[in-house]
Coordinates of C-alpha atoms in Angstrom, one line a residue:
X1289 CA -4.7 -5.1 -24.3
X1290 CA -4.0 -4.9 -27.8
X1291 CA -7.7 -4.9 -28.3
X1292 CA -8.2 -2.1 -25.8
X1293 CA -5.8 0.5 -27.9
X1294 CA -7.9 -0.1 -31.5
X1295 CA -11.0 -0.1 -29.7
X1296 CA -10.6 3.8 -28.2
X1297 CA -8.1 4.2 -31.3
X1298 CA -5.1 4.7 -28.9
X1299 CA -1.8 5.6 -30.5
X1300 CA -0.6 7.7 -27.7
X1301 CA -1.8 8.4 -24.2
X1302 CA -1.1 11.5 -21.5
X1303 CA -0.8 10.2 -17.8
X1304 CA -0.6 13.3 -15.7
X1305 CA 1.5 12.4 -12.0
X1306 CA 3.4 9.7 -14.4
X1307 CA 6.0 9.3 -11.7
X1308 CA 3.1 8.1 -9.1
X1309 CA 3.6 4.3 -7.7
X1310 CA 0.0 3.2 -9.7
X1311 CA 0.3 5.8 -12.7
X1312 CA 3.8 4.7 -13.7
X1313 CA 2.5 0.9 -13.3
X1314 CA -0.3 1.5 -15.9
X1315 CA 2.2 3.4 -18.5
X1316 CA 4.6 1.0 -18.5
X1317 CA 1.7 -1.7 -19.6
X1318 CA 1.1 0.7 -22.3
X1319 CA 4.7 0.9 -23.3
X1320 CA 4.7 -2.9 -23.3
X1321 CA 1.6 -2.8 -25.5
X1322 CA 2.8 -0.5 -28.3
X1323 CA 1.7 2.6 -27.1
X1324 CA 2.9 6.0 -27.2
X1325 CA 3.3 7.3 -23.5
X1326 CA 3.8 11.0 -22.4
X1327 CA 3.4 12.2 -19.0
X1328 CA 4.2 15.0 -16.7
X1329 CA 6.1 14.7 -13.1
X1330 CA 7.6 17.7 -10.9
X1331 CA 9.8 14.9 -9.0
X1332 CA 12.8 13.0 -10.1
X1333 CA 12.6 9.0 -9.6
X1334 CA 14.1 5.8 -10.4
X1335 CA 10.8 5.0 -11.7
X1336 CA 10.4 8.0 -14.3
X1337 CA 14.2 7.2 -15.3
X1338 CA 12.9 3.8 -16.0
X1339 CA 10.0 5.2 -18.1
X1340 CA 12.0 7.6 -20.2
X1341 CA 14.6 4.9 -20.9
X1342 CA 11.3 2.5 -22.0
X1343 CA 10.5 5.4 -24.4
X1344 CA 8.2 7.5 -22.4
X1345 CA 8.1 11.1 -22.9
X1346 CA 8.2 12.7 -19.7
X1347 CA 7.8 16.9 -18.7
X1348 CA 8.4 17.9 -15.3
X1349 CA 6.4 21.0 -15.7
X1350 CA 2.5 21.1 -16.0
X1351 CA 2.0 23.1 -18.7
X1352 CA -1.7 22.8 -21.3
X1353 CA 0.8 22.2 -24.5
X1354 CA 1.9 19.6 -23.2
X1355 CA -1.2 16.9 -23.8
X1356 CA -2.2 18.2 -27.5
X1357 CA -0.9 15.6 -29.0
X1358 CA -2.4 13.0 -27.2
X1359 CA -5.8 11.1 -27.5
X1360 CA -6.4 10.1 -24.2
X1361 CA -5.3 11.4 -20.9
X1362 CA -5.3 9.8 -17.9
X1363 CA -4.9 11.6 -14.5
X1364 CA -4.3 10.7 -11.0
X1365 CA -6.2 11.4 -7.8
X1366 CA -3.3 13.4 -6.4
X1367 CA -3.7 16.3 -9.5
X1368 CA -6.1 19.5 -8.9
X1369 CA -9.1 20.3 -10.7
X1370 CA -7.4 23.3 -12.1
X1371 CA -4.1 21.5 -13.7
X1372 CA -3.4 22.8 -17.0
X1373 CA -3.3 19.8 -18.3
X1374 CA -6.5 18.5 -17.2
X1375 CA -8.2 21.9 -18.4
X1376 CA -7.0 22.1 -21.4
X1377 CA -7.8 18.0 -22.5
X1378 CA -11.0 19.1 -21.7
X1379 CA -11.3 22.1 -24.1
X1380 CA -10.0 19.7 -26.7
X1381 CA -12.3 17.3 -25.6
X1382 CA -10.1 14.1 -25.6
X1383 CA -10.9 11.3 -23.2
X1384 CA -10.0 11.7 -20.1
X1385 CA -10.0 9.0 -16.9
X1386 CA -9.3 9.0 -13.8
X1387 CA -6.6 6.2 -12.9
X1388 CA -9.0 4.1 -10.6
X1389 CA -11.6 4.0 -14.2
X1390 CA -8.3 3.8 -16.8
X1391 CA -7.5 0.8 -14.4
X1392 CA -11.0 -0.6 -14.6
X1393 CA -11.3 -0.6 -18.4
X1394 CA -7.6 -2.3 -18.3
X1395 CA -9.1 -5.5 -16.4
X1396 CA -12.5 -6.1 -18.5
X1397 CA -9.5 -7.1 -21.4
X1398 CA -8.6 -10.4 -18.7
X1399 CA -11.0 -13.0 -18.2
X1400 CA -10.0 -13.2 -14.6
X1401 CA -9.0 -10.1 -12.8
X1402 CA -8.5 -9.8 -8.6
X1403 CA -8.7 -6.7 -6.8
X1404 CA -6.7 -6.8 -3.2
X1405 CA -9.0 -4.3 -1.0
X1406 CA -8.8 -3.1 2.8
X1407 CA -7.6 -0.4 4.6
X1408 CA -4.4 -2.3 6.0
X1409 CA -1.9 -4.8 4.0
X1410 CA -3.0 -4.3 0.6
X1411 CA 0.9 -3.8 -1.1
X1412 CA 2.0 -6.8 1.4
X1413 CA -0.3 -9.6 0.2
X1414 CA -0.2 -8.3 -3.4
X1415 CA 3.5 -9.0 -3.5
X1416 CA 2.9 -12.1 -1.5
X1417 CA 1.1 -13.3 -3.9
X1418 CA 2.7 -12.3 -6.7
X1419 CA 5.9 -14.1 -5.3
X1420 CA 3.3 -17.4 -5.2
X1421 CA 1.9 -16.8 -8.7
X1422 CA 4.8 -15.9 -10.6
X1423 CA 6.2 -19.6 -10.0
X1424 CA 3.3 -21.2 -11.2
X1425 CA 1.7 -21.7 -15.0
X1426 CA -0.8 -18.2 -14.0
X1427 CA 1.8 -15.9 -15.5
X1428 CA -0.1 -13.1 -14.4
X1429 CA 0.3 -9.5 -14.7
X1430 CA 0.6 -8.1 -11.3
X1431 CA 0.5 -4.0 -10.4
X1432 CA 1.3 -3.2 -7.1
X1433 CA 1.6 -0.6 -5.0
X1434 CA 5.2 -0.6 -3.9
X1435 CA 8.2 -2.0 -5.7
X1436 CA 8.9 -5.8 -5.0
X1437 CA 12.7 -6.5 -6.2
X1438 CA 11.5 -10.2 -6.8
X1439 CA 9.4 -8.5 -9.8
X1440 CA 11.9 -5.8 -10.5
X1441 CA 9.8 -2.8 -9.5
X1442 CA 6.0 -2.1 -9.2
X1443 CA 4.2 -4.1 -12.0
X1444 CA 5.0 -7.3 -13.4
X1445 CA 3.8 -8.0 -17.3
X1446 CA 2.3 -11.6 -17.9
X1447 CA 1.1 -13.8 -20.6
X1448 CA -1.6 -15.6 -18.9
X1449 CA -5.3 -14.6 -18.5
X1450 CA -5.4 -13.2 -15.3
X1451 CA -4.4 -9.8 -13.9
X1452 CA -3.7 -8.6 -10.2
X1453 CA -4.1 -5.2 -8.5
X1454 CA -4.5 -3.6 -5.5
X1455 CA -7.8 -1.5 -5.0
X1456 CA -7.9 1.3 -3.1
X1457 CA -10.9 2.4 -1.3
X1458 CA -10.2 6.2 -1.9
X1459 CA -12.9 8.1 -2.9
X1460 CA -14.3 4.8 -3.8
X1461 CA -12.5 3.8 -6.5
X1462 CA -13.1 0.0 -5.5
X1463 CA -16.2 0.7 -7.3
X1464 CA -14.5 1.3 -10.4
X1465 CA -12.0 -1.9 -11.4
X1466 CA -14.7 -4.7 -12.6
X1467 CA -13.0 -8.1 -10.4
X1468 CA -13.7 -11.4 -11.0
X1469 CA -12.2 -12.0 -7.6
X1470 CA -12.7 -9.5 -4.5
X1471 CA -10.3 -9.6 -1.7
X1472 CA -11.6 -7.3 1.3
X1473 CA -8.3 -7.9 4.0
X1474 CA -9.8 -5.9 6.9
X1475 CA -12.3 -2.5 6.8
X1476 CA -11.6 0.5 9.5
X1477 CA -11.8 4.2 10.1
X1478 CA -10.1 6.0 7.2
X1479 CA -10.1 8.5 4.3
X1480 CA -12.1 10.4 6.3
X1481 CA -11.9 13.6 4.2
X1482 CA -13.9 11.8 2.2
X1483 CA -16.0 9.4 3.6
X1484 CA -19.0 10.4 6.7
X1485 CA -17.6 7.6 9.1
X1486 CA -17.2 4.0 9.1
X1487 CA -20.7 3.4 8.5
X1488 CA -20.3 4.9 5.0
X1489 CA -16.9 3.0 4.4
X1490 CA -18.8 -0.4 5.2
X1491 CA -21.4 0.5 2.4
X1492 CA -18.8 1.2 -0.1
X1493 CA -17.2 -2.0 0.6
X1494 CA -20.3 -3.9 0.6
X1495 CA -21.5 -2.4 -3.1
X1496 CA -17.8 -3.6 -4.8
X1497 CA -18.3 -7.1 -2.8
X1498 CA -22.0 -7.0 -4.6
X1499 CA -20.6 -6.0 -8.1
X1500 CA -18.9 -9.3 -8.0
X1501 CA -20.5 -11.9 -10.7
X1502 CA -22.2 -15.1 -9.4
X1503 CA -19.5 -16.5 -11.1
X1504 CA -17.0 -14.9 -9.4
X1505 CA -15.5 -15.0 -5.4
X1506 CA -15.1 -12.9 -2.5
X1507 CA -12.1 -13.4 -0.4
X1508 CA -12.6 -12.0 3.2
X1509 CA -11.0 -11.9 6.5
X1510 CA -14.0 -13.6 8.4
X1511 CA -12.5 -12.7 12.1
X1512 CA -12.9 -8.3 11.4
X1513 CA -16.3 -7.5 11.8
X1514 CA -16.9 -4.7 9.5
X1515 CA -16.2 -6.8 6.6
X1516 CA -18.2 -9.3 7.8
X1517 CA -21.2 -6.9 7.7
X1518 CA -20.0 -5.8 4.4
X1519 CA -20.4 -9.5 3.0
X1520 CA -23.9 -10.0 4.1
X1521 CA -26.0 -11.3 0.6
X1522 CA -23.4 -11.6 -1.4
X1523 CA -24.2 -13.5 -5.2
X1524 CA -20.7 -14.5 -5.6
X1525 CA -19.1 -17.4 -4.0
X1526 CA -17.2 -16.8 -1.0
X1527 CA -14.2 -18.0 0.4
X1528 CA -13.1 -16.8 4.6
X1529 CA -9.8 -16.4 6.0
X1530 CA -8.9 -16.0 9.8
X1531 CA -7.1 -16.9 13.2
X1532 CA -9.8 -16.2 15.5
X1533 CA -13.0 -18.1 13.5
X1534 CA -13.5 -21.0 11.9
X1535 CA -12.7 -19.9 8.4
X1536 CA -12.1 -21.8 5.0
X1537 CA -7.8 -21.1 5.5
X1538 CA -7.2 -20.8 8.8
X1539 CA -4.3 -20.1 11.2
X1540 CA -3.0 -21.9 13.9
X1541 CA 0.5 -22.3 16.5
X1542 CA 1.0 -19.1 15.5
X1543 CA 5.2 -19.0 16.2
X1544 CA 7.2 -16.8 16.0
X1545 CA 11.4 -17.4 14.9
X1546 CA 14.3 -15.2 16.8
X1547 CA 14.0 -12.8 14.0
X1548 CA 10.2 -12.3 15.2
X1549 CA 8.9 -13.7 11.7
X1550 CA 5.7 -16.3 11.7
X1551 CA 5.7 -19.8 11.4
X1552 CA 1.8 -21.2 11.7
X1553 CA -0.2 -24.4 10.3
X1554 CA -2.7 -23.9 7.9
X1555 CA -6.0 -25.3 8.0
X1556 CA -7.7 -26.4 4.8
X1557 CA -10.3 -28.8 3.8
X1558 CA -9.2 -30.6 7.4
X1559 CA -5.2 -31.0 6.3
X1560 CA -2.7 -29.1 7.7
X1561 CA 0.3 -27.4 6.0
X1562 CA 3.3 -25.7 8.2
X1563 CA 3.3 -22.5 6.8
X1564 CA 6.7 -20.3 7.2
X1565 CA 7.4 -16.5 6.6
X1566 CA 9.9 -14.6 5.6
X1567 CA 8.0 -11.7 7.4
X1568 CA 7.3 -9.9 10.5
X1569 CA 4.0 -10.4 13.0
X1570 CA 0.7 -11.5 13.4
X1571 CA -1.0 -9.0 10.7
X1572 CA 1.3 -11.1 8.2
X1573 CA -0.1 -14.2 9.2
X1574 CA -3.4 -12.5 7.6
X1575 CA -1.7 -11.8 5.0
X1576 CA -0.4 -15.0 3.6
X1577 CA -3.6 -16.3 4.4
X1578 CA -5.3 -14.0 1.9
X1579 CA -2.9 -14.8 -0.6
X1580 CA -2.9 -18.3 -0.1
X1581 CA -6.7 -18.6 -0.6
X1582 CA -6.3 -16.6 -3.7
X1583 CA -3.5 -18.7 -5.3
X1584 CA -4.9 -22.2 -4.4
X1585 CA -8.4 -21.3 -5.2
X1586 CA -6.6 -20.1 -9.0
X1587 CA -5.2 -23.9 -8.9
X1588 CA -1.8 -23.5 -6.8
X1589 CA -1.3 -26.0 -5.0
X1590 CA -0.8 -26.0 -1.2
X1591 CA 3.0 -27.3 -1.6
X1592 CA 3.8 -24.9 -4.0
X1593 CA 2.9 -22.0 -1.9
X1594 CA 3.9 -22.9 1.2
X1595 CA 7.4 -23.2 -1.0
X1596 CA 7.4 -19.7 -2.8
X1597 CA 5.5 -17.8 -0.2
X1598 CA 8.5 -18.3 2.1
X1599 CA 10.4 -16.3 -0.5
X1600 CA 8.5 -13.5 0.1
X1601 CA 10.9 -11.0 2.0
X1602 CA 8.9 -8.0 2.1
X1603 CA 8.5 -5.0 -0.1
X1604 CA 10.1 -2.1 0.3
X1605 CA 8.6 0.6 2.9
X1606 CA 6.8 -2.3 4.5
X1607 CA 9.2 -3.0 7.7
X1608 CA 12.0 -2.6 5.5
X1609 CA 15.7 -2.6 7.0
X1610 CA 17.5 0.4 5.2
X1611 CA 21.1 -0.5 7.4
X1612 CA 22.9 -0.7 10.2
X1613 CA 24.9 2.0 12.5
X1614 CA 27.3 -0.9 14.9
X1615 CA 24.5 -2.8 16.2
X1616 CA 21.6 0.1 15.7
X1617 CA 19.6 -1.3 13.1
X1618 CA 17.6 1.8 11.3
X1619 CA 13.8 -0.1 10.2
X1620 CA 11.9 2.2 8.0
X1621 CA 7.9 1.6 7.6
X1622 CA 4.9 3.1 5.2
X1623 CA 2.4 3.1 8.2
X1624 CA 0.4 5.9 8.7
X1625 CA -2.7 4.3 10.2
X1626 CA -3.1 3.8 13.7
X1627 CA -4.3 -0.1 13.5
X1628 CA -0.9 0.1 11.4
X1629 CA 1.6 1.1 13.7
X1630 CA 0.9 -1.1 16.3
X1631 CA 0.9 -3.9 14.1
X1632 CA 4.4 -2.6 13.3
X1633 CA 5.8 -2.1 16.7
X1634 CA 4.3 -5.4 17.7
X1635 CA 6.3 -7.1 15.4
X1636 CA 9.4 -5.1 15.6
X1637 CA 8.8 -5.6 19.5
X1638 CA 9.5 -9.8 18.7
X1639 CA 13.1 -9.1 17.0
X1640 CA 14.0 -5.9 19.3
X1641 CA 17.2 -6.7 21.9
X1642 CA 17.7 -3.3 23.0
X1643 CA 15.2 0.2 22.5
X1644 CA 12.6 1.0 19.7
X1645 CA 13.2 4.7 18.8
X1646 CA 10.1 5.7 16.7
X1647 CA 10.4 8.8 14.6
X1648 CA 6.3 9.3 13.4
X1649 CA 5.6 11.7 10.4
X1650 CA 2.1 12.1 10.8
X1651 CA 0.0 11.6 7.0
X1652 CA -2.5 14.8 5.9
X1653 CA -4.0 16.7 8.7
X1654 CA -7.3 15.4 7.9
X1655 CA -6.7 11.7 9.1
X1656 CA -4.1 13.4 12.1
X1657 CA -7.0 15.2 13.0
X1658 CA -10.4 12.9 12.9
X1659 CA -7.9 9.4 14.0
X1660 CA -5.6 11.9 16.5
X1661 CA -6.9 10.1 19.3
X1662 CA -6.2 6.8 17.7
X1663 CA -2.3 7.9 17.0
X1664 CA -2.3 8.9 20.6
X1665 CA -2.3 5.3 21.9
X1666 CA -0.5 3.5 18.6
X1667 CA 3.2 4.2 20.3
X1668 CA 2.9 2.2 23.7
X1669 CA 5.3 -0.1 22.0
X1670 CA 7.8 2.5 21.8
X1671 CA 10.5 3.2 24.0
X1672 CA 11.4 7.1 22.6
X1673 CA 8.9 8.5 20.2
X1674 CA 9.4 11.6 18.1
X1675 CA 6.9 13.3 16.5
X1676 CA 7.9 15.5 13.2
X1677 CA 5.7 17.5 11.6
X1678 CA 2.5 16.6 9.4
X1679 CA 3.3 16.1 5.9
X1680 CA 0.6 17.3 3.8
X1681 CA 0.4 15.1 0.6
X1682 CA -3.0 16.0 -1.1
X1683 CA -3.9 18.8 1.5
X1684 CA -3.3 22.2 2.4
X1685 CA -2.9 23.2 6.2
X1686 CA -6.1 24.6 7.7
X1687 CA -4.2 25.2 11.0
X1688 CA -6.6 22.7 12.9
X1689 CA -4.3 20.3 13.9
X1690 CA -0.3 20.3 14.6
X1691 CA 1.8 17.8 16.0
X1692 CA 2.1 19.4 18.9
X1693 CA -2.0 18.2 19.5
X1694 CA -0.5 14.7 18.9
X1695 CA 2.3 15.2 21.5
X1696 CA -0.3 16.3 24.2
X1697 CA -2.5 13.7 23.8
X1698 CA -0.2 10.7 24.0
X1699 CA 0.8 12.5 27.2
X1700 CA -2.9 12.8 28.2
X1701 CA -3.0 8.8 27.4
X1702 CA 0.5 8.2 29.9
X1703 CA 2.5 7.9 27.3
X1704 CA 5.7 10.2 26.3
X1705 CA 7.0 11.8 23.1
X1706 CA 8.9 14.7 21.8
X1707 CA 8.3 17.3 19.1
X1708 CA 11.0 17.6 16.8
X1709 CA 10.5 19.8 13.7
X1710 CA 13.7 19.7 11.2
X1711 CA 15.3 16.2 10.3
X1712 CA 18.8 17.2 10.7
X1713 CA 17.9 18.1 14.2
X1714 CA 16.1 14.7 14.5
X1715 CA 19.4 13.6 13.2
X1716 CA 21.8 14.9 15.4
X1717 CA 19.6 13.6 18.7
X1718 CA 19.2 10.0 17.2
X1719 CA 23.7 9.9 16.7
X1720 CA 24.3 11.8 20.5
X1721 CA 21.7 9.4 22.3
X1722 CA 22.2 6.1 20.4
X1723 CA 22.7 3.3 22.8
X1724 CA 23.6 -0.5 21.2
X1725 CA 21.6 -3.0 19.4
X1726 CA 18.9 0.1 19.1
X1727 CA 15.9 0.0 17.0
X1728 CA 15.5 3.4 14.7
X1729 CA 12.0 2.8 13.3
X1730 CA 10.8 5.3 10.6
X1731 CA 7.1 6.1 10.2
X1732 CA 5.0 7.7 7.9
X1733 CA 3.7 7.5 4.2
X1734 CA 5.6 10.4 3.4
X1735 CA 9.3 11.2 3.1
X1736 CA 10.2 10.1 6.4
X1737 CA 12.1 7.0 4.9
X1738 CA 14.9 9.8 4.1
X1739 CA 16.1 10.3 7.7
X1740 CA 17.1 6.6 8.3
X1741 CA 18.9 7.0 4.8
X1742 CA 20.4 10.4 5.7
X1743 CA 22.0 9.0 9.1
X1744 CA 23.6 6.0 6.9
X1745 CA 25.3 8.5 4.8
X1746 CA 26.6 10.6 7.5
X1747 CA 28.1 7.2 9.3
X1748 CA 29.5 6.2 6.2
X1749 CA 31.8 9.2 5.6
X1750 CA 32.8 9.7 9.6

């Protein structure tokens, strides 16, 4: 890193959306590197506390002033083309990055550097393997995109050679972050006010898994077809995971404990391993196998991770119990896919002794609206399902699509659900209909993770 900062004469740096989950992860590498870091944030967080007490310098207005002082500014996908910030680095003409390309400069400084792609399970086997690595003599540094309380947060700081990220396939920033290793979990419908249709997100993915050196390996989930058309030719050496095929790791006697999380035996090399998780369901299996073939292929061995990838309890957001009411046990999940949710309610569906109540908070109304059909048959696993309104992130509301559209075409599909707008008034259902040992599952990449957290406090001070 070091390196890095002389070579773009780097004293201080601007990150504009400092406070996101991968912004904040790349300013506190800075901070560990020397650097001075400045950002801006309108929200309030544990993680810009964290910053600010590391020495960042953080505004919670966007204002131009604000990044005159710096070299380098970094931005994050989530900012407008018209911030004041931005605007104004470009008058002054400093460089400027998006966070995807800042990233992808970051992991040219590490000889080996492994990108976790896929629409689906991206944060879980990160963290997976990050609780694997960070036992063994890799030290890496590790960014992920959730916090891990194994790690203490959302990036982890190492002193080896290797460096660990997520990749998103957003507006194809895969093609931006320069891996040694590729990891493509699964590839499906979405993003799609961005890409043409999955056709287009195949190419993508098959372009990064090309961009990998001879020298280097592609990880893939040889049982999802889509990858496996995105793999086709590929210079680098490759290494398959799966349940279904006959892969390089492979899973089999998929289990399941009474807390509904896997047990399977791992196939490698024609020696088995029993394999336990700390983890809900079958898309966990997948997984562990990912991150198993990247931490033995790194020189773990297959002892050591079938010993720390049990310690792997889960990240938080990902199937994450936020407490209990009596016997109602309030679930939270970031899923906001519908390949997603069912993978969720077919693992909550192992552990559940009484009724899943699903509140859903549906993600943009672009991916509501082109996936709506999708959503419409994700909730068969549900006993009650409430539907809240779209929370719009990135996007404005072009009227096209409401909840409401969701509601009618579950119903259309035989399955029920009601439209409940405010989340006190989702509240105050949930606490007059509660029945015991209930399931209150929380859906939704936005701030849907509040309303399990709310109904905690209110039990707490009746």
């Amino acid at each position: 890193m070091g390196f890095f900062l002389k070579k773009h004469n780097i004293d201080n740096i601007f990150f504009i959306g400092i406070g996101g989950i991968g912004m904040s992860g790349l300013a506190e590498l800075l901070i560990s590197e020397g650097c001075k870091v400045k950002g801006t944030d309108t929200g309030e967080s544990q993680i810009i506390e964290r910053l600010k007490k590391m020495g960042a310098v953080v505004y919670n207005k966007h204002e131009a002033k604000n990044v005159e002082s710096s070299k380098v500014v970094v931005y994050t996908d989530a900012i407008r083309p018209d911030n004041p910030e931005l605007l104004r680095a470009k008058e002054l003409g400093l460089e400027i990055y998006d966070r995807a390309s800042f990233l992808g400069e970051v992991m040219k400084l590490f000889p080996n550097s492994v990108c976790v792609s896929g629409t689906h399970g991206k944060t879980t086997t990160t963290s997976m393997i990050a609780s694997i690595t960070t036992h063994t003599q890799m030290d890496p540094t590790i960014l992920l995109g959730g916090e891990l309380d194994e790690i203490g947060g959302n990036i982890r700081i190492g002193k080896g050679n290797i460096i660990i990220s997520e990749a998103c396939e957003y507006k194809a920033n895969i093609l931006k972050y320069n891996p040694t290793m590729a990891m493509i979990l699964n590839i499906d419908e979405d993003h799609l006010d961005f890409y043409k249709n999955i056709d287009d997100i195949i190419a993508t993915f098959k372009k990064y898994a090309d961009d990998v050196p001879s020298t280097g390996y592609v990880v893939y989930n040889k049982d999802d077809e889509h990858v496996l058309e995105a793999i086709k030719d590929v210079t680098a050496k490759t290494i398959s995971f799966g349940v279904d095929s006959d892969a390089d790791y492979k899973a089999e006697n998929i289990t399941y404990d009474e807390n509904g999380c896997a047990n399977f035996d791992l196939i490698h090399n024609n020696k088995i391993t029993e394999i336990k998780l700390s983890v809900l369901g079958k898309h966990n299996v997948y997984n562990a196998l990912a991150a198993i073939a990247m931490a033995n292929t790194y020189g773990a061995s297959l002892e050591d991770i079938k010993k720390y990838i049990l310690l792997y309890a889960g990240v938080h957001r990902r199937i994450e119990t936020k407490g209990y009411i009596g016997s109602v046990r309030i679930i939270d999940d970031y899923a906001h896919h519908p390949t997603e949710i069912m993978a969720t309610l077919e693992a909550v569906k192992k552990m559940a002794k009484g009724r899943i109540i699903t509140i859903f908070q549906p993600h943009t109304f672009t991916r509501t609206q082109k996936l709506l059909q999708g959503f419409a048959e994700a909730f068969k696993r549900s006993d009650v399902t409430i539907i809240t309104d779209i929370y719009a992130a990135r996007e404005k509301d072009t009227k096209l699509v409401h909840s409401k559209d969701l509601i009618n075409s579950m119903k259309e599909h035989g399955y029920d659900a009601m439209y409940i707008s405010k989340f006190e008034d989702i509240e105050n259902y949930l606490l007059d209909n509660l029945r015991e040992n209930d399931i209150i599952l929380t859906v939704g990449a936005g701030n849907i993770y509040k309303l399990g957290e709310d109904l905690l406090k209110i039990k707490d001070k009746q």
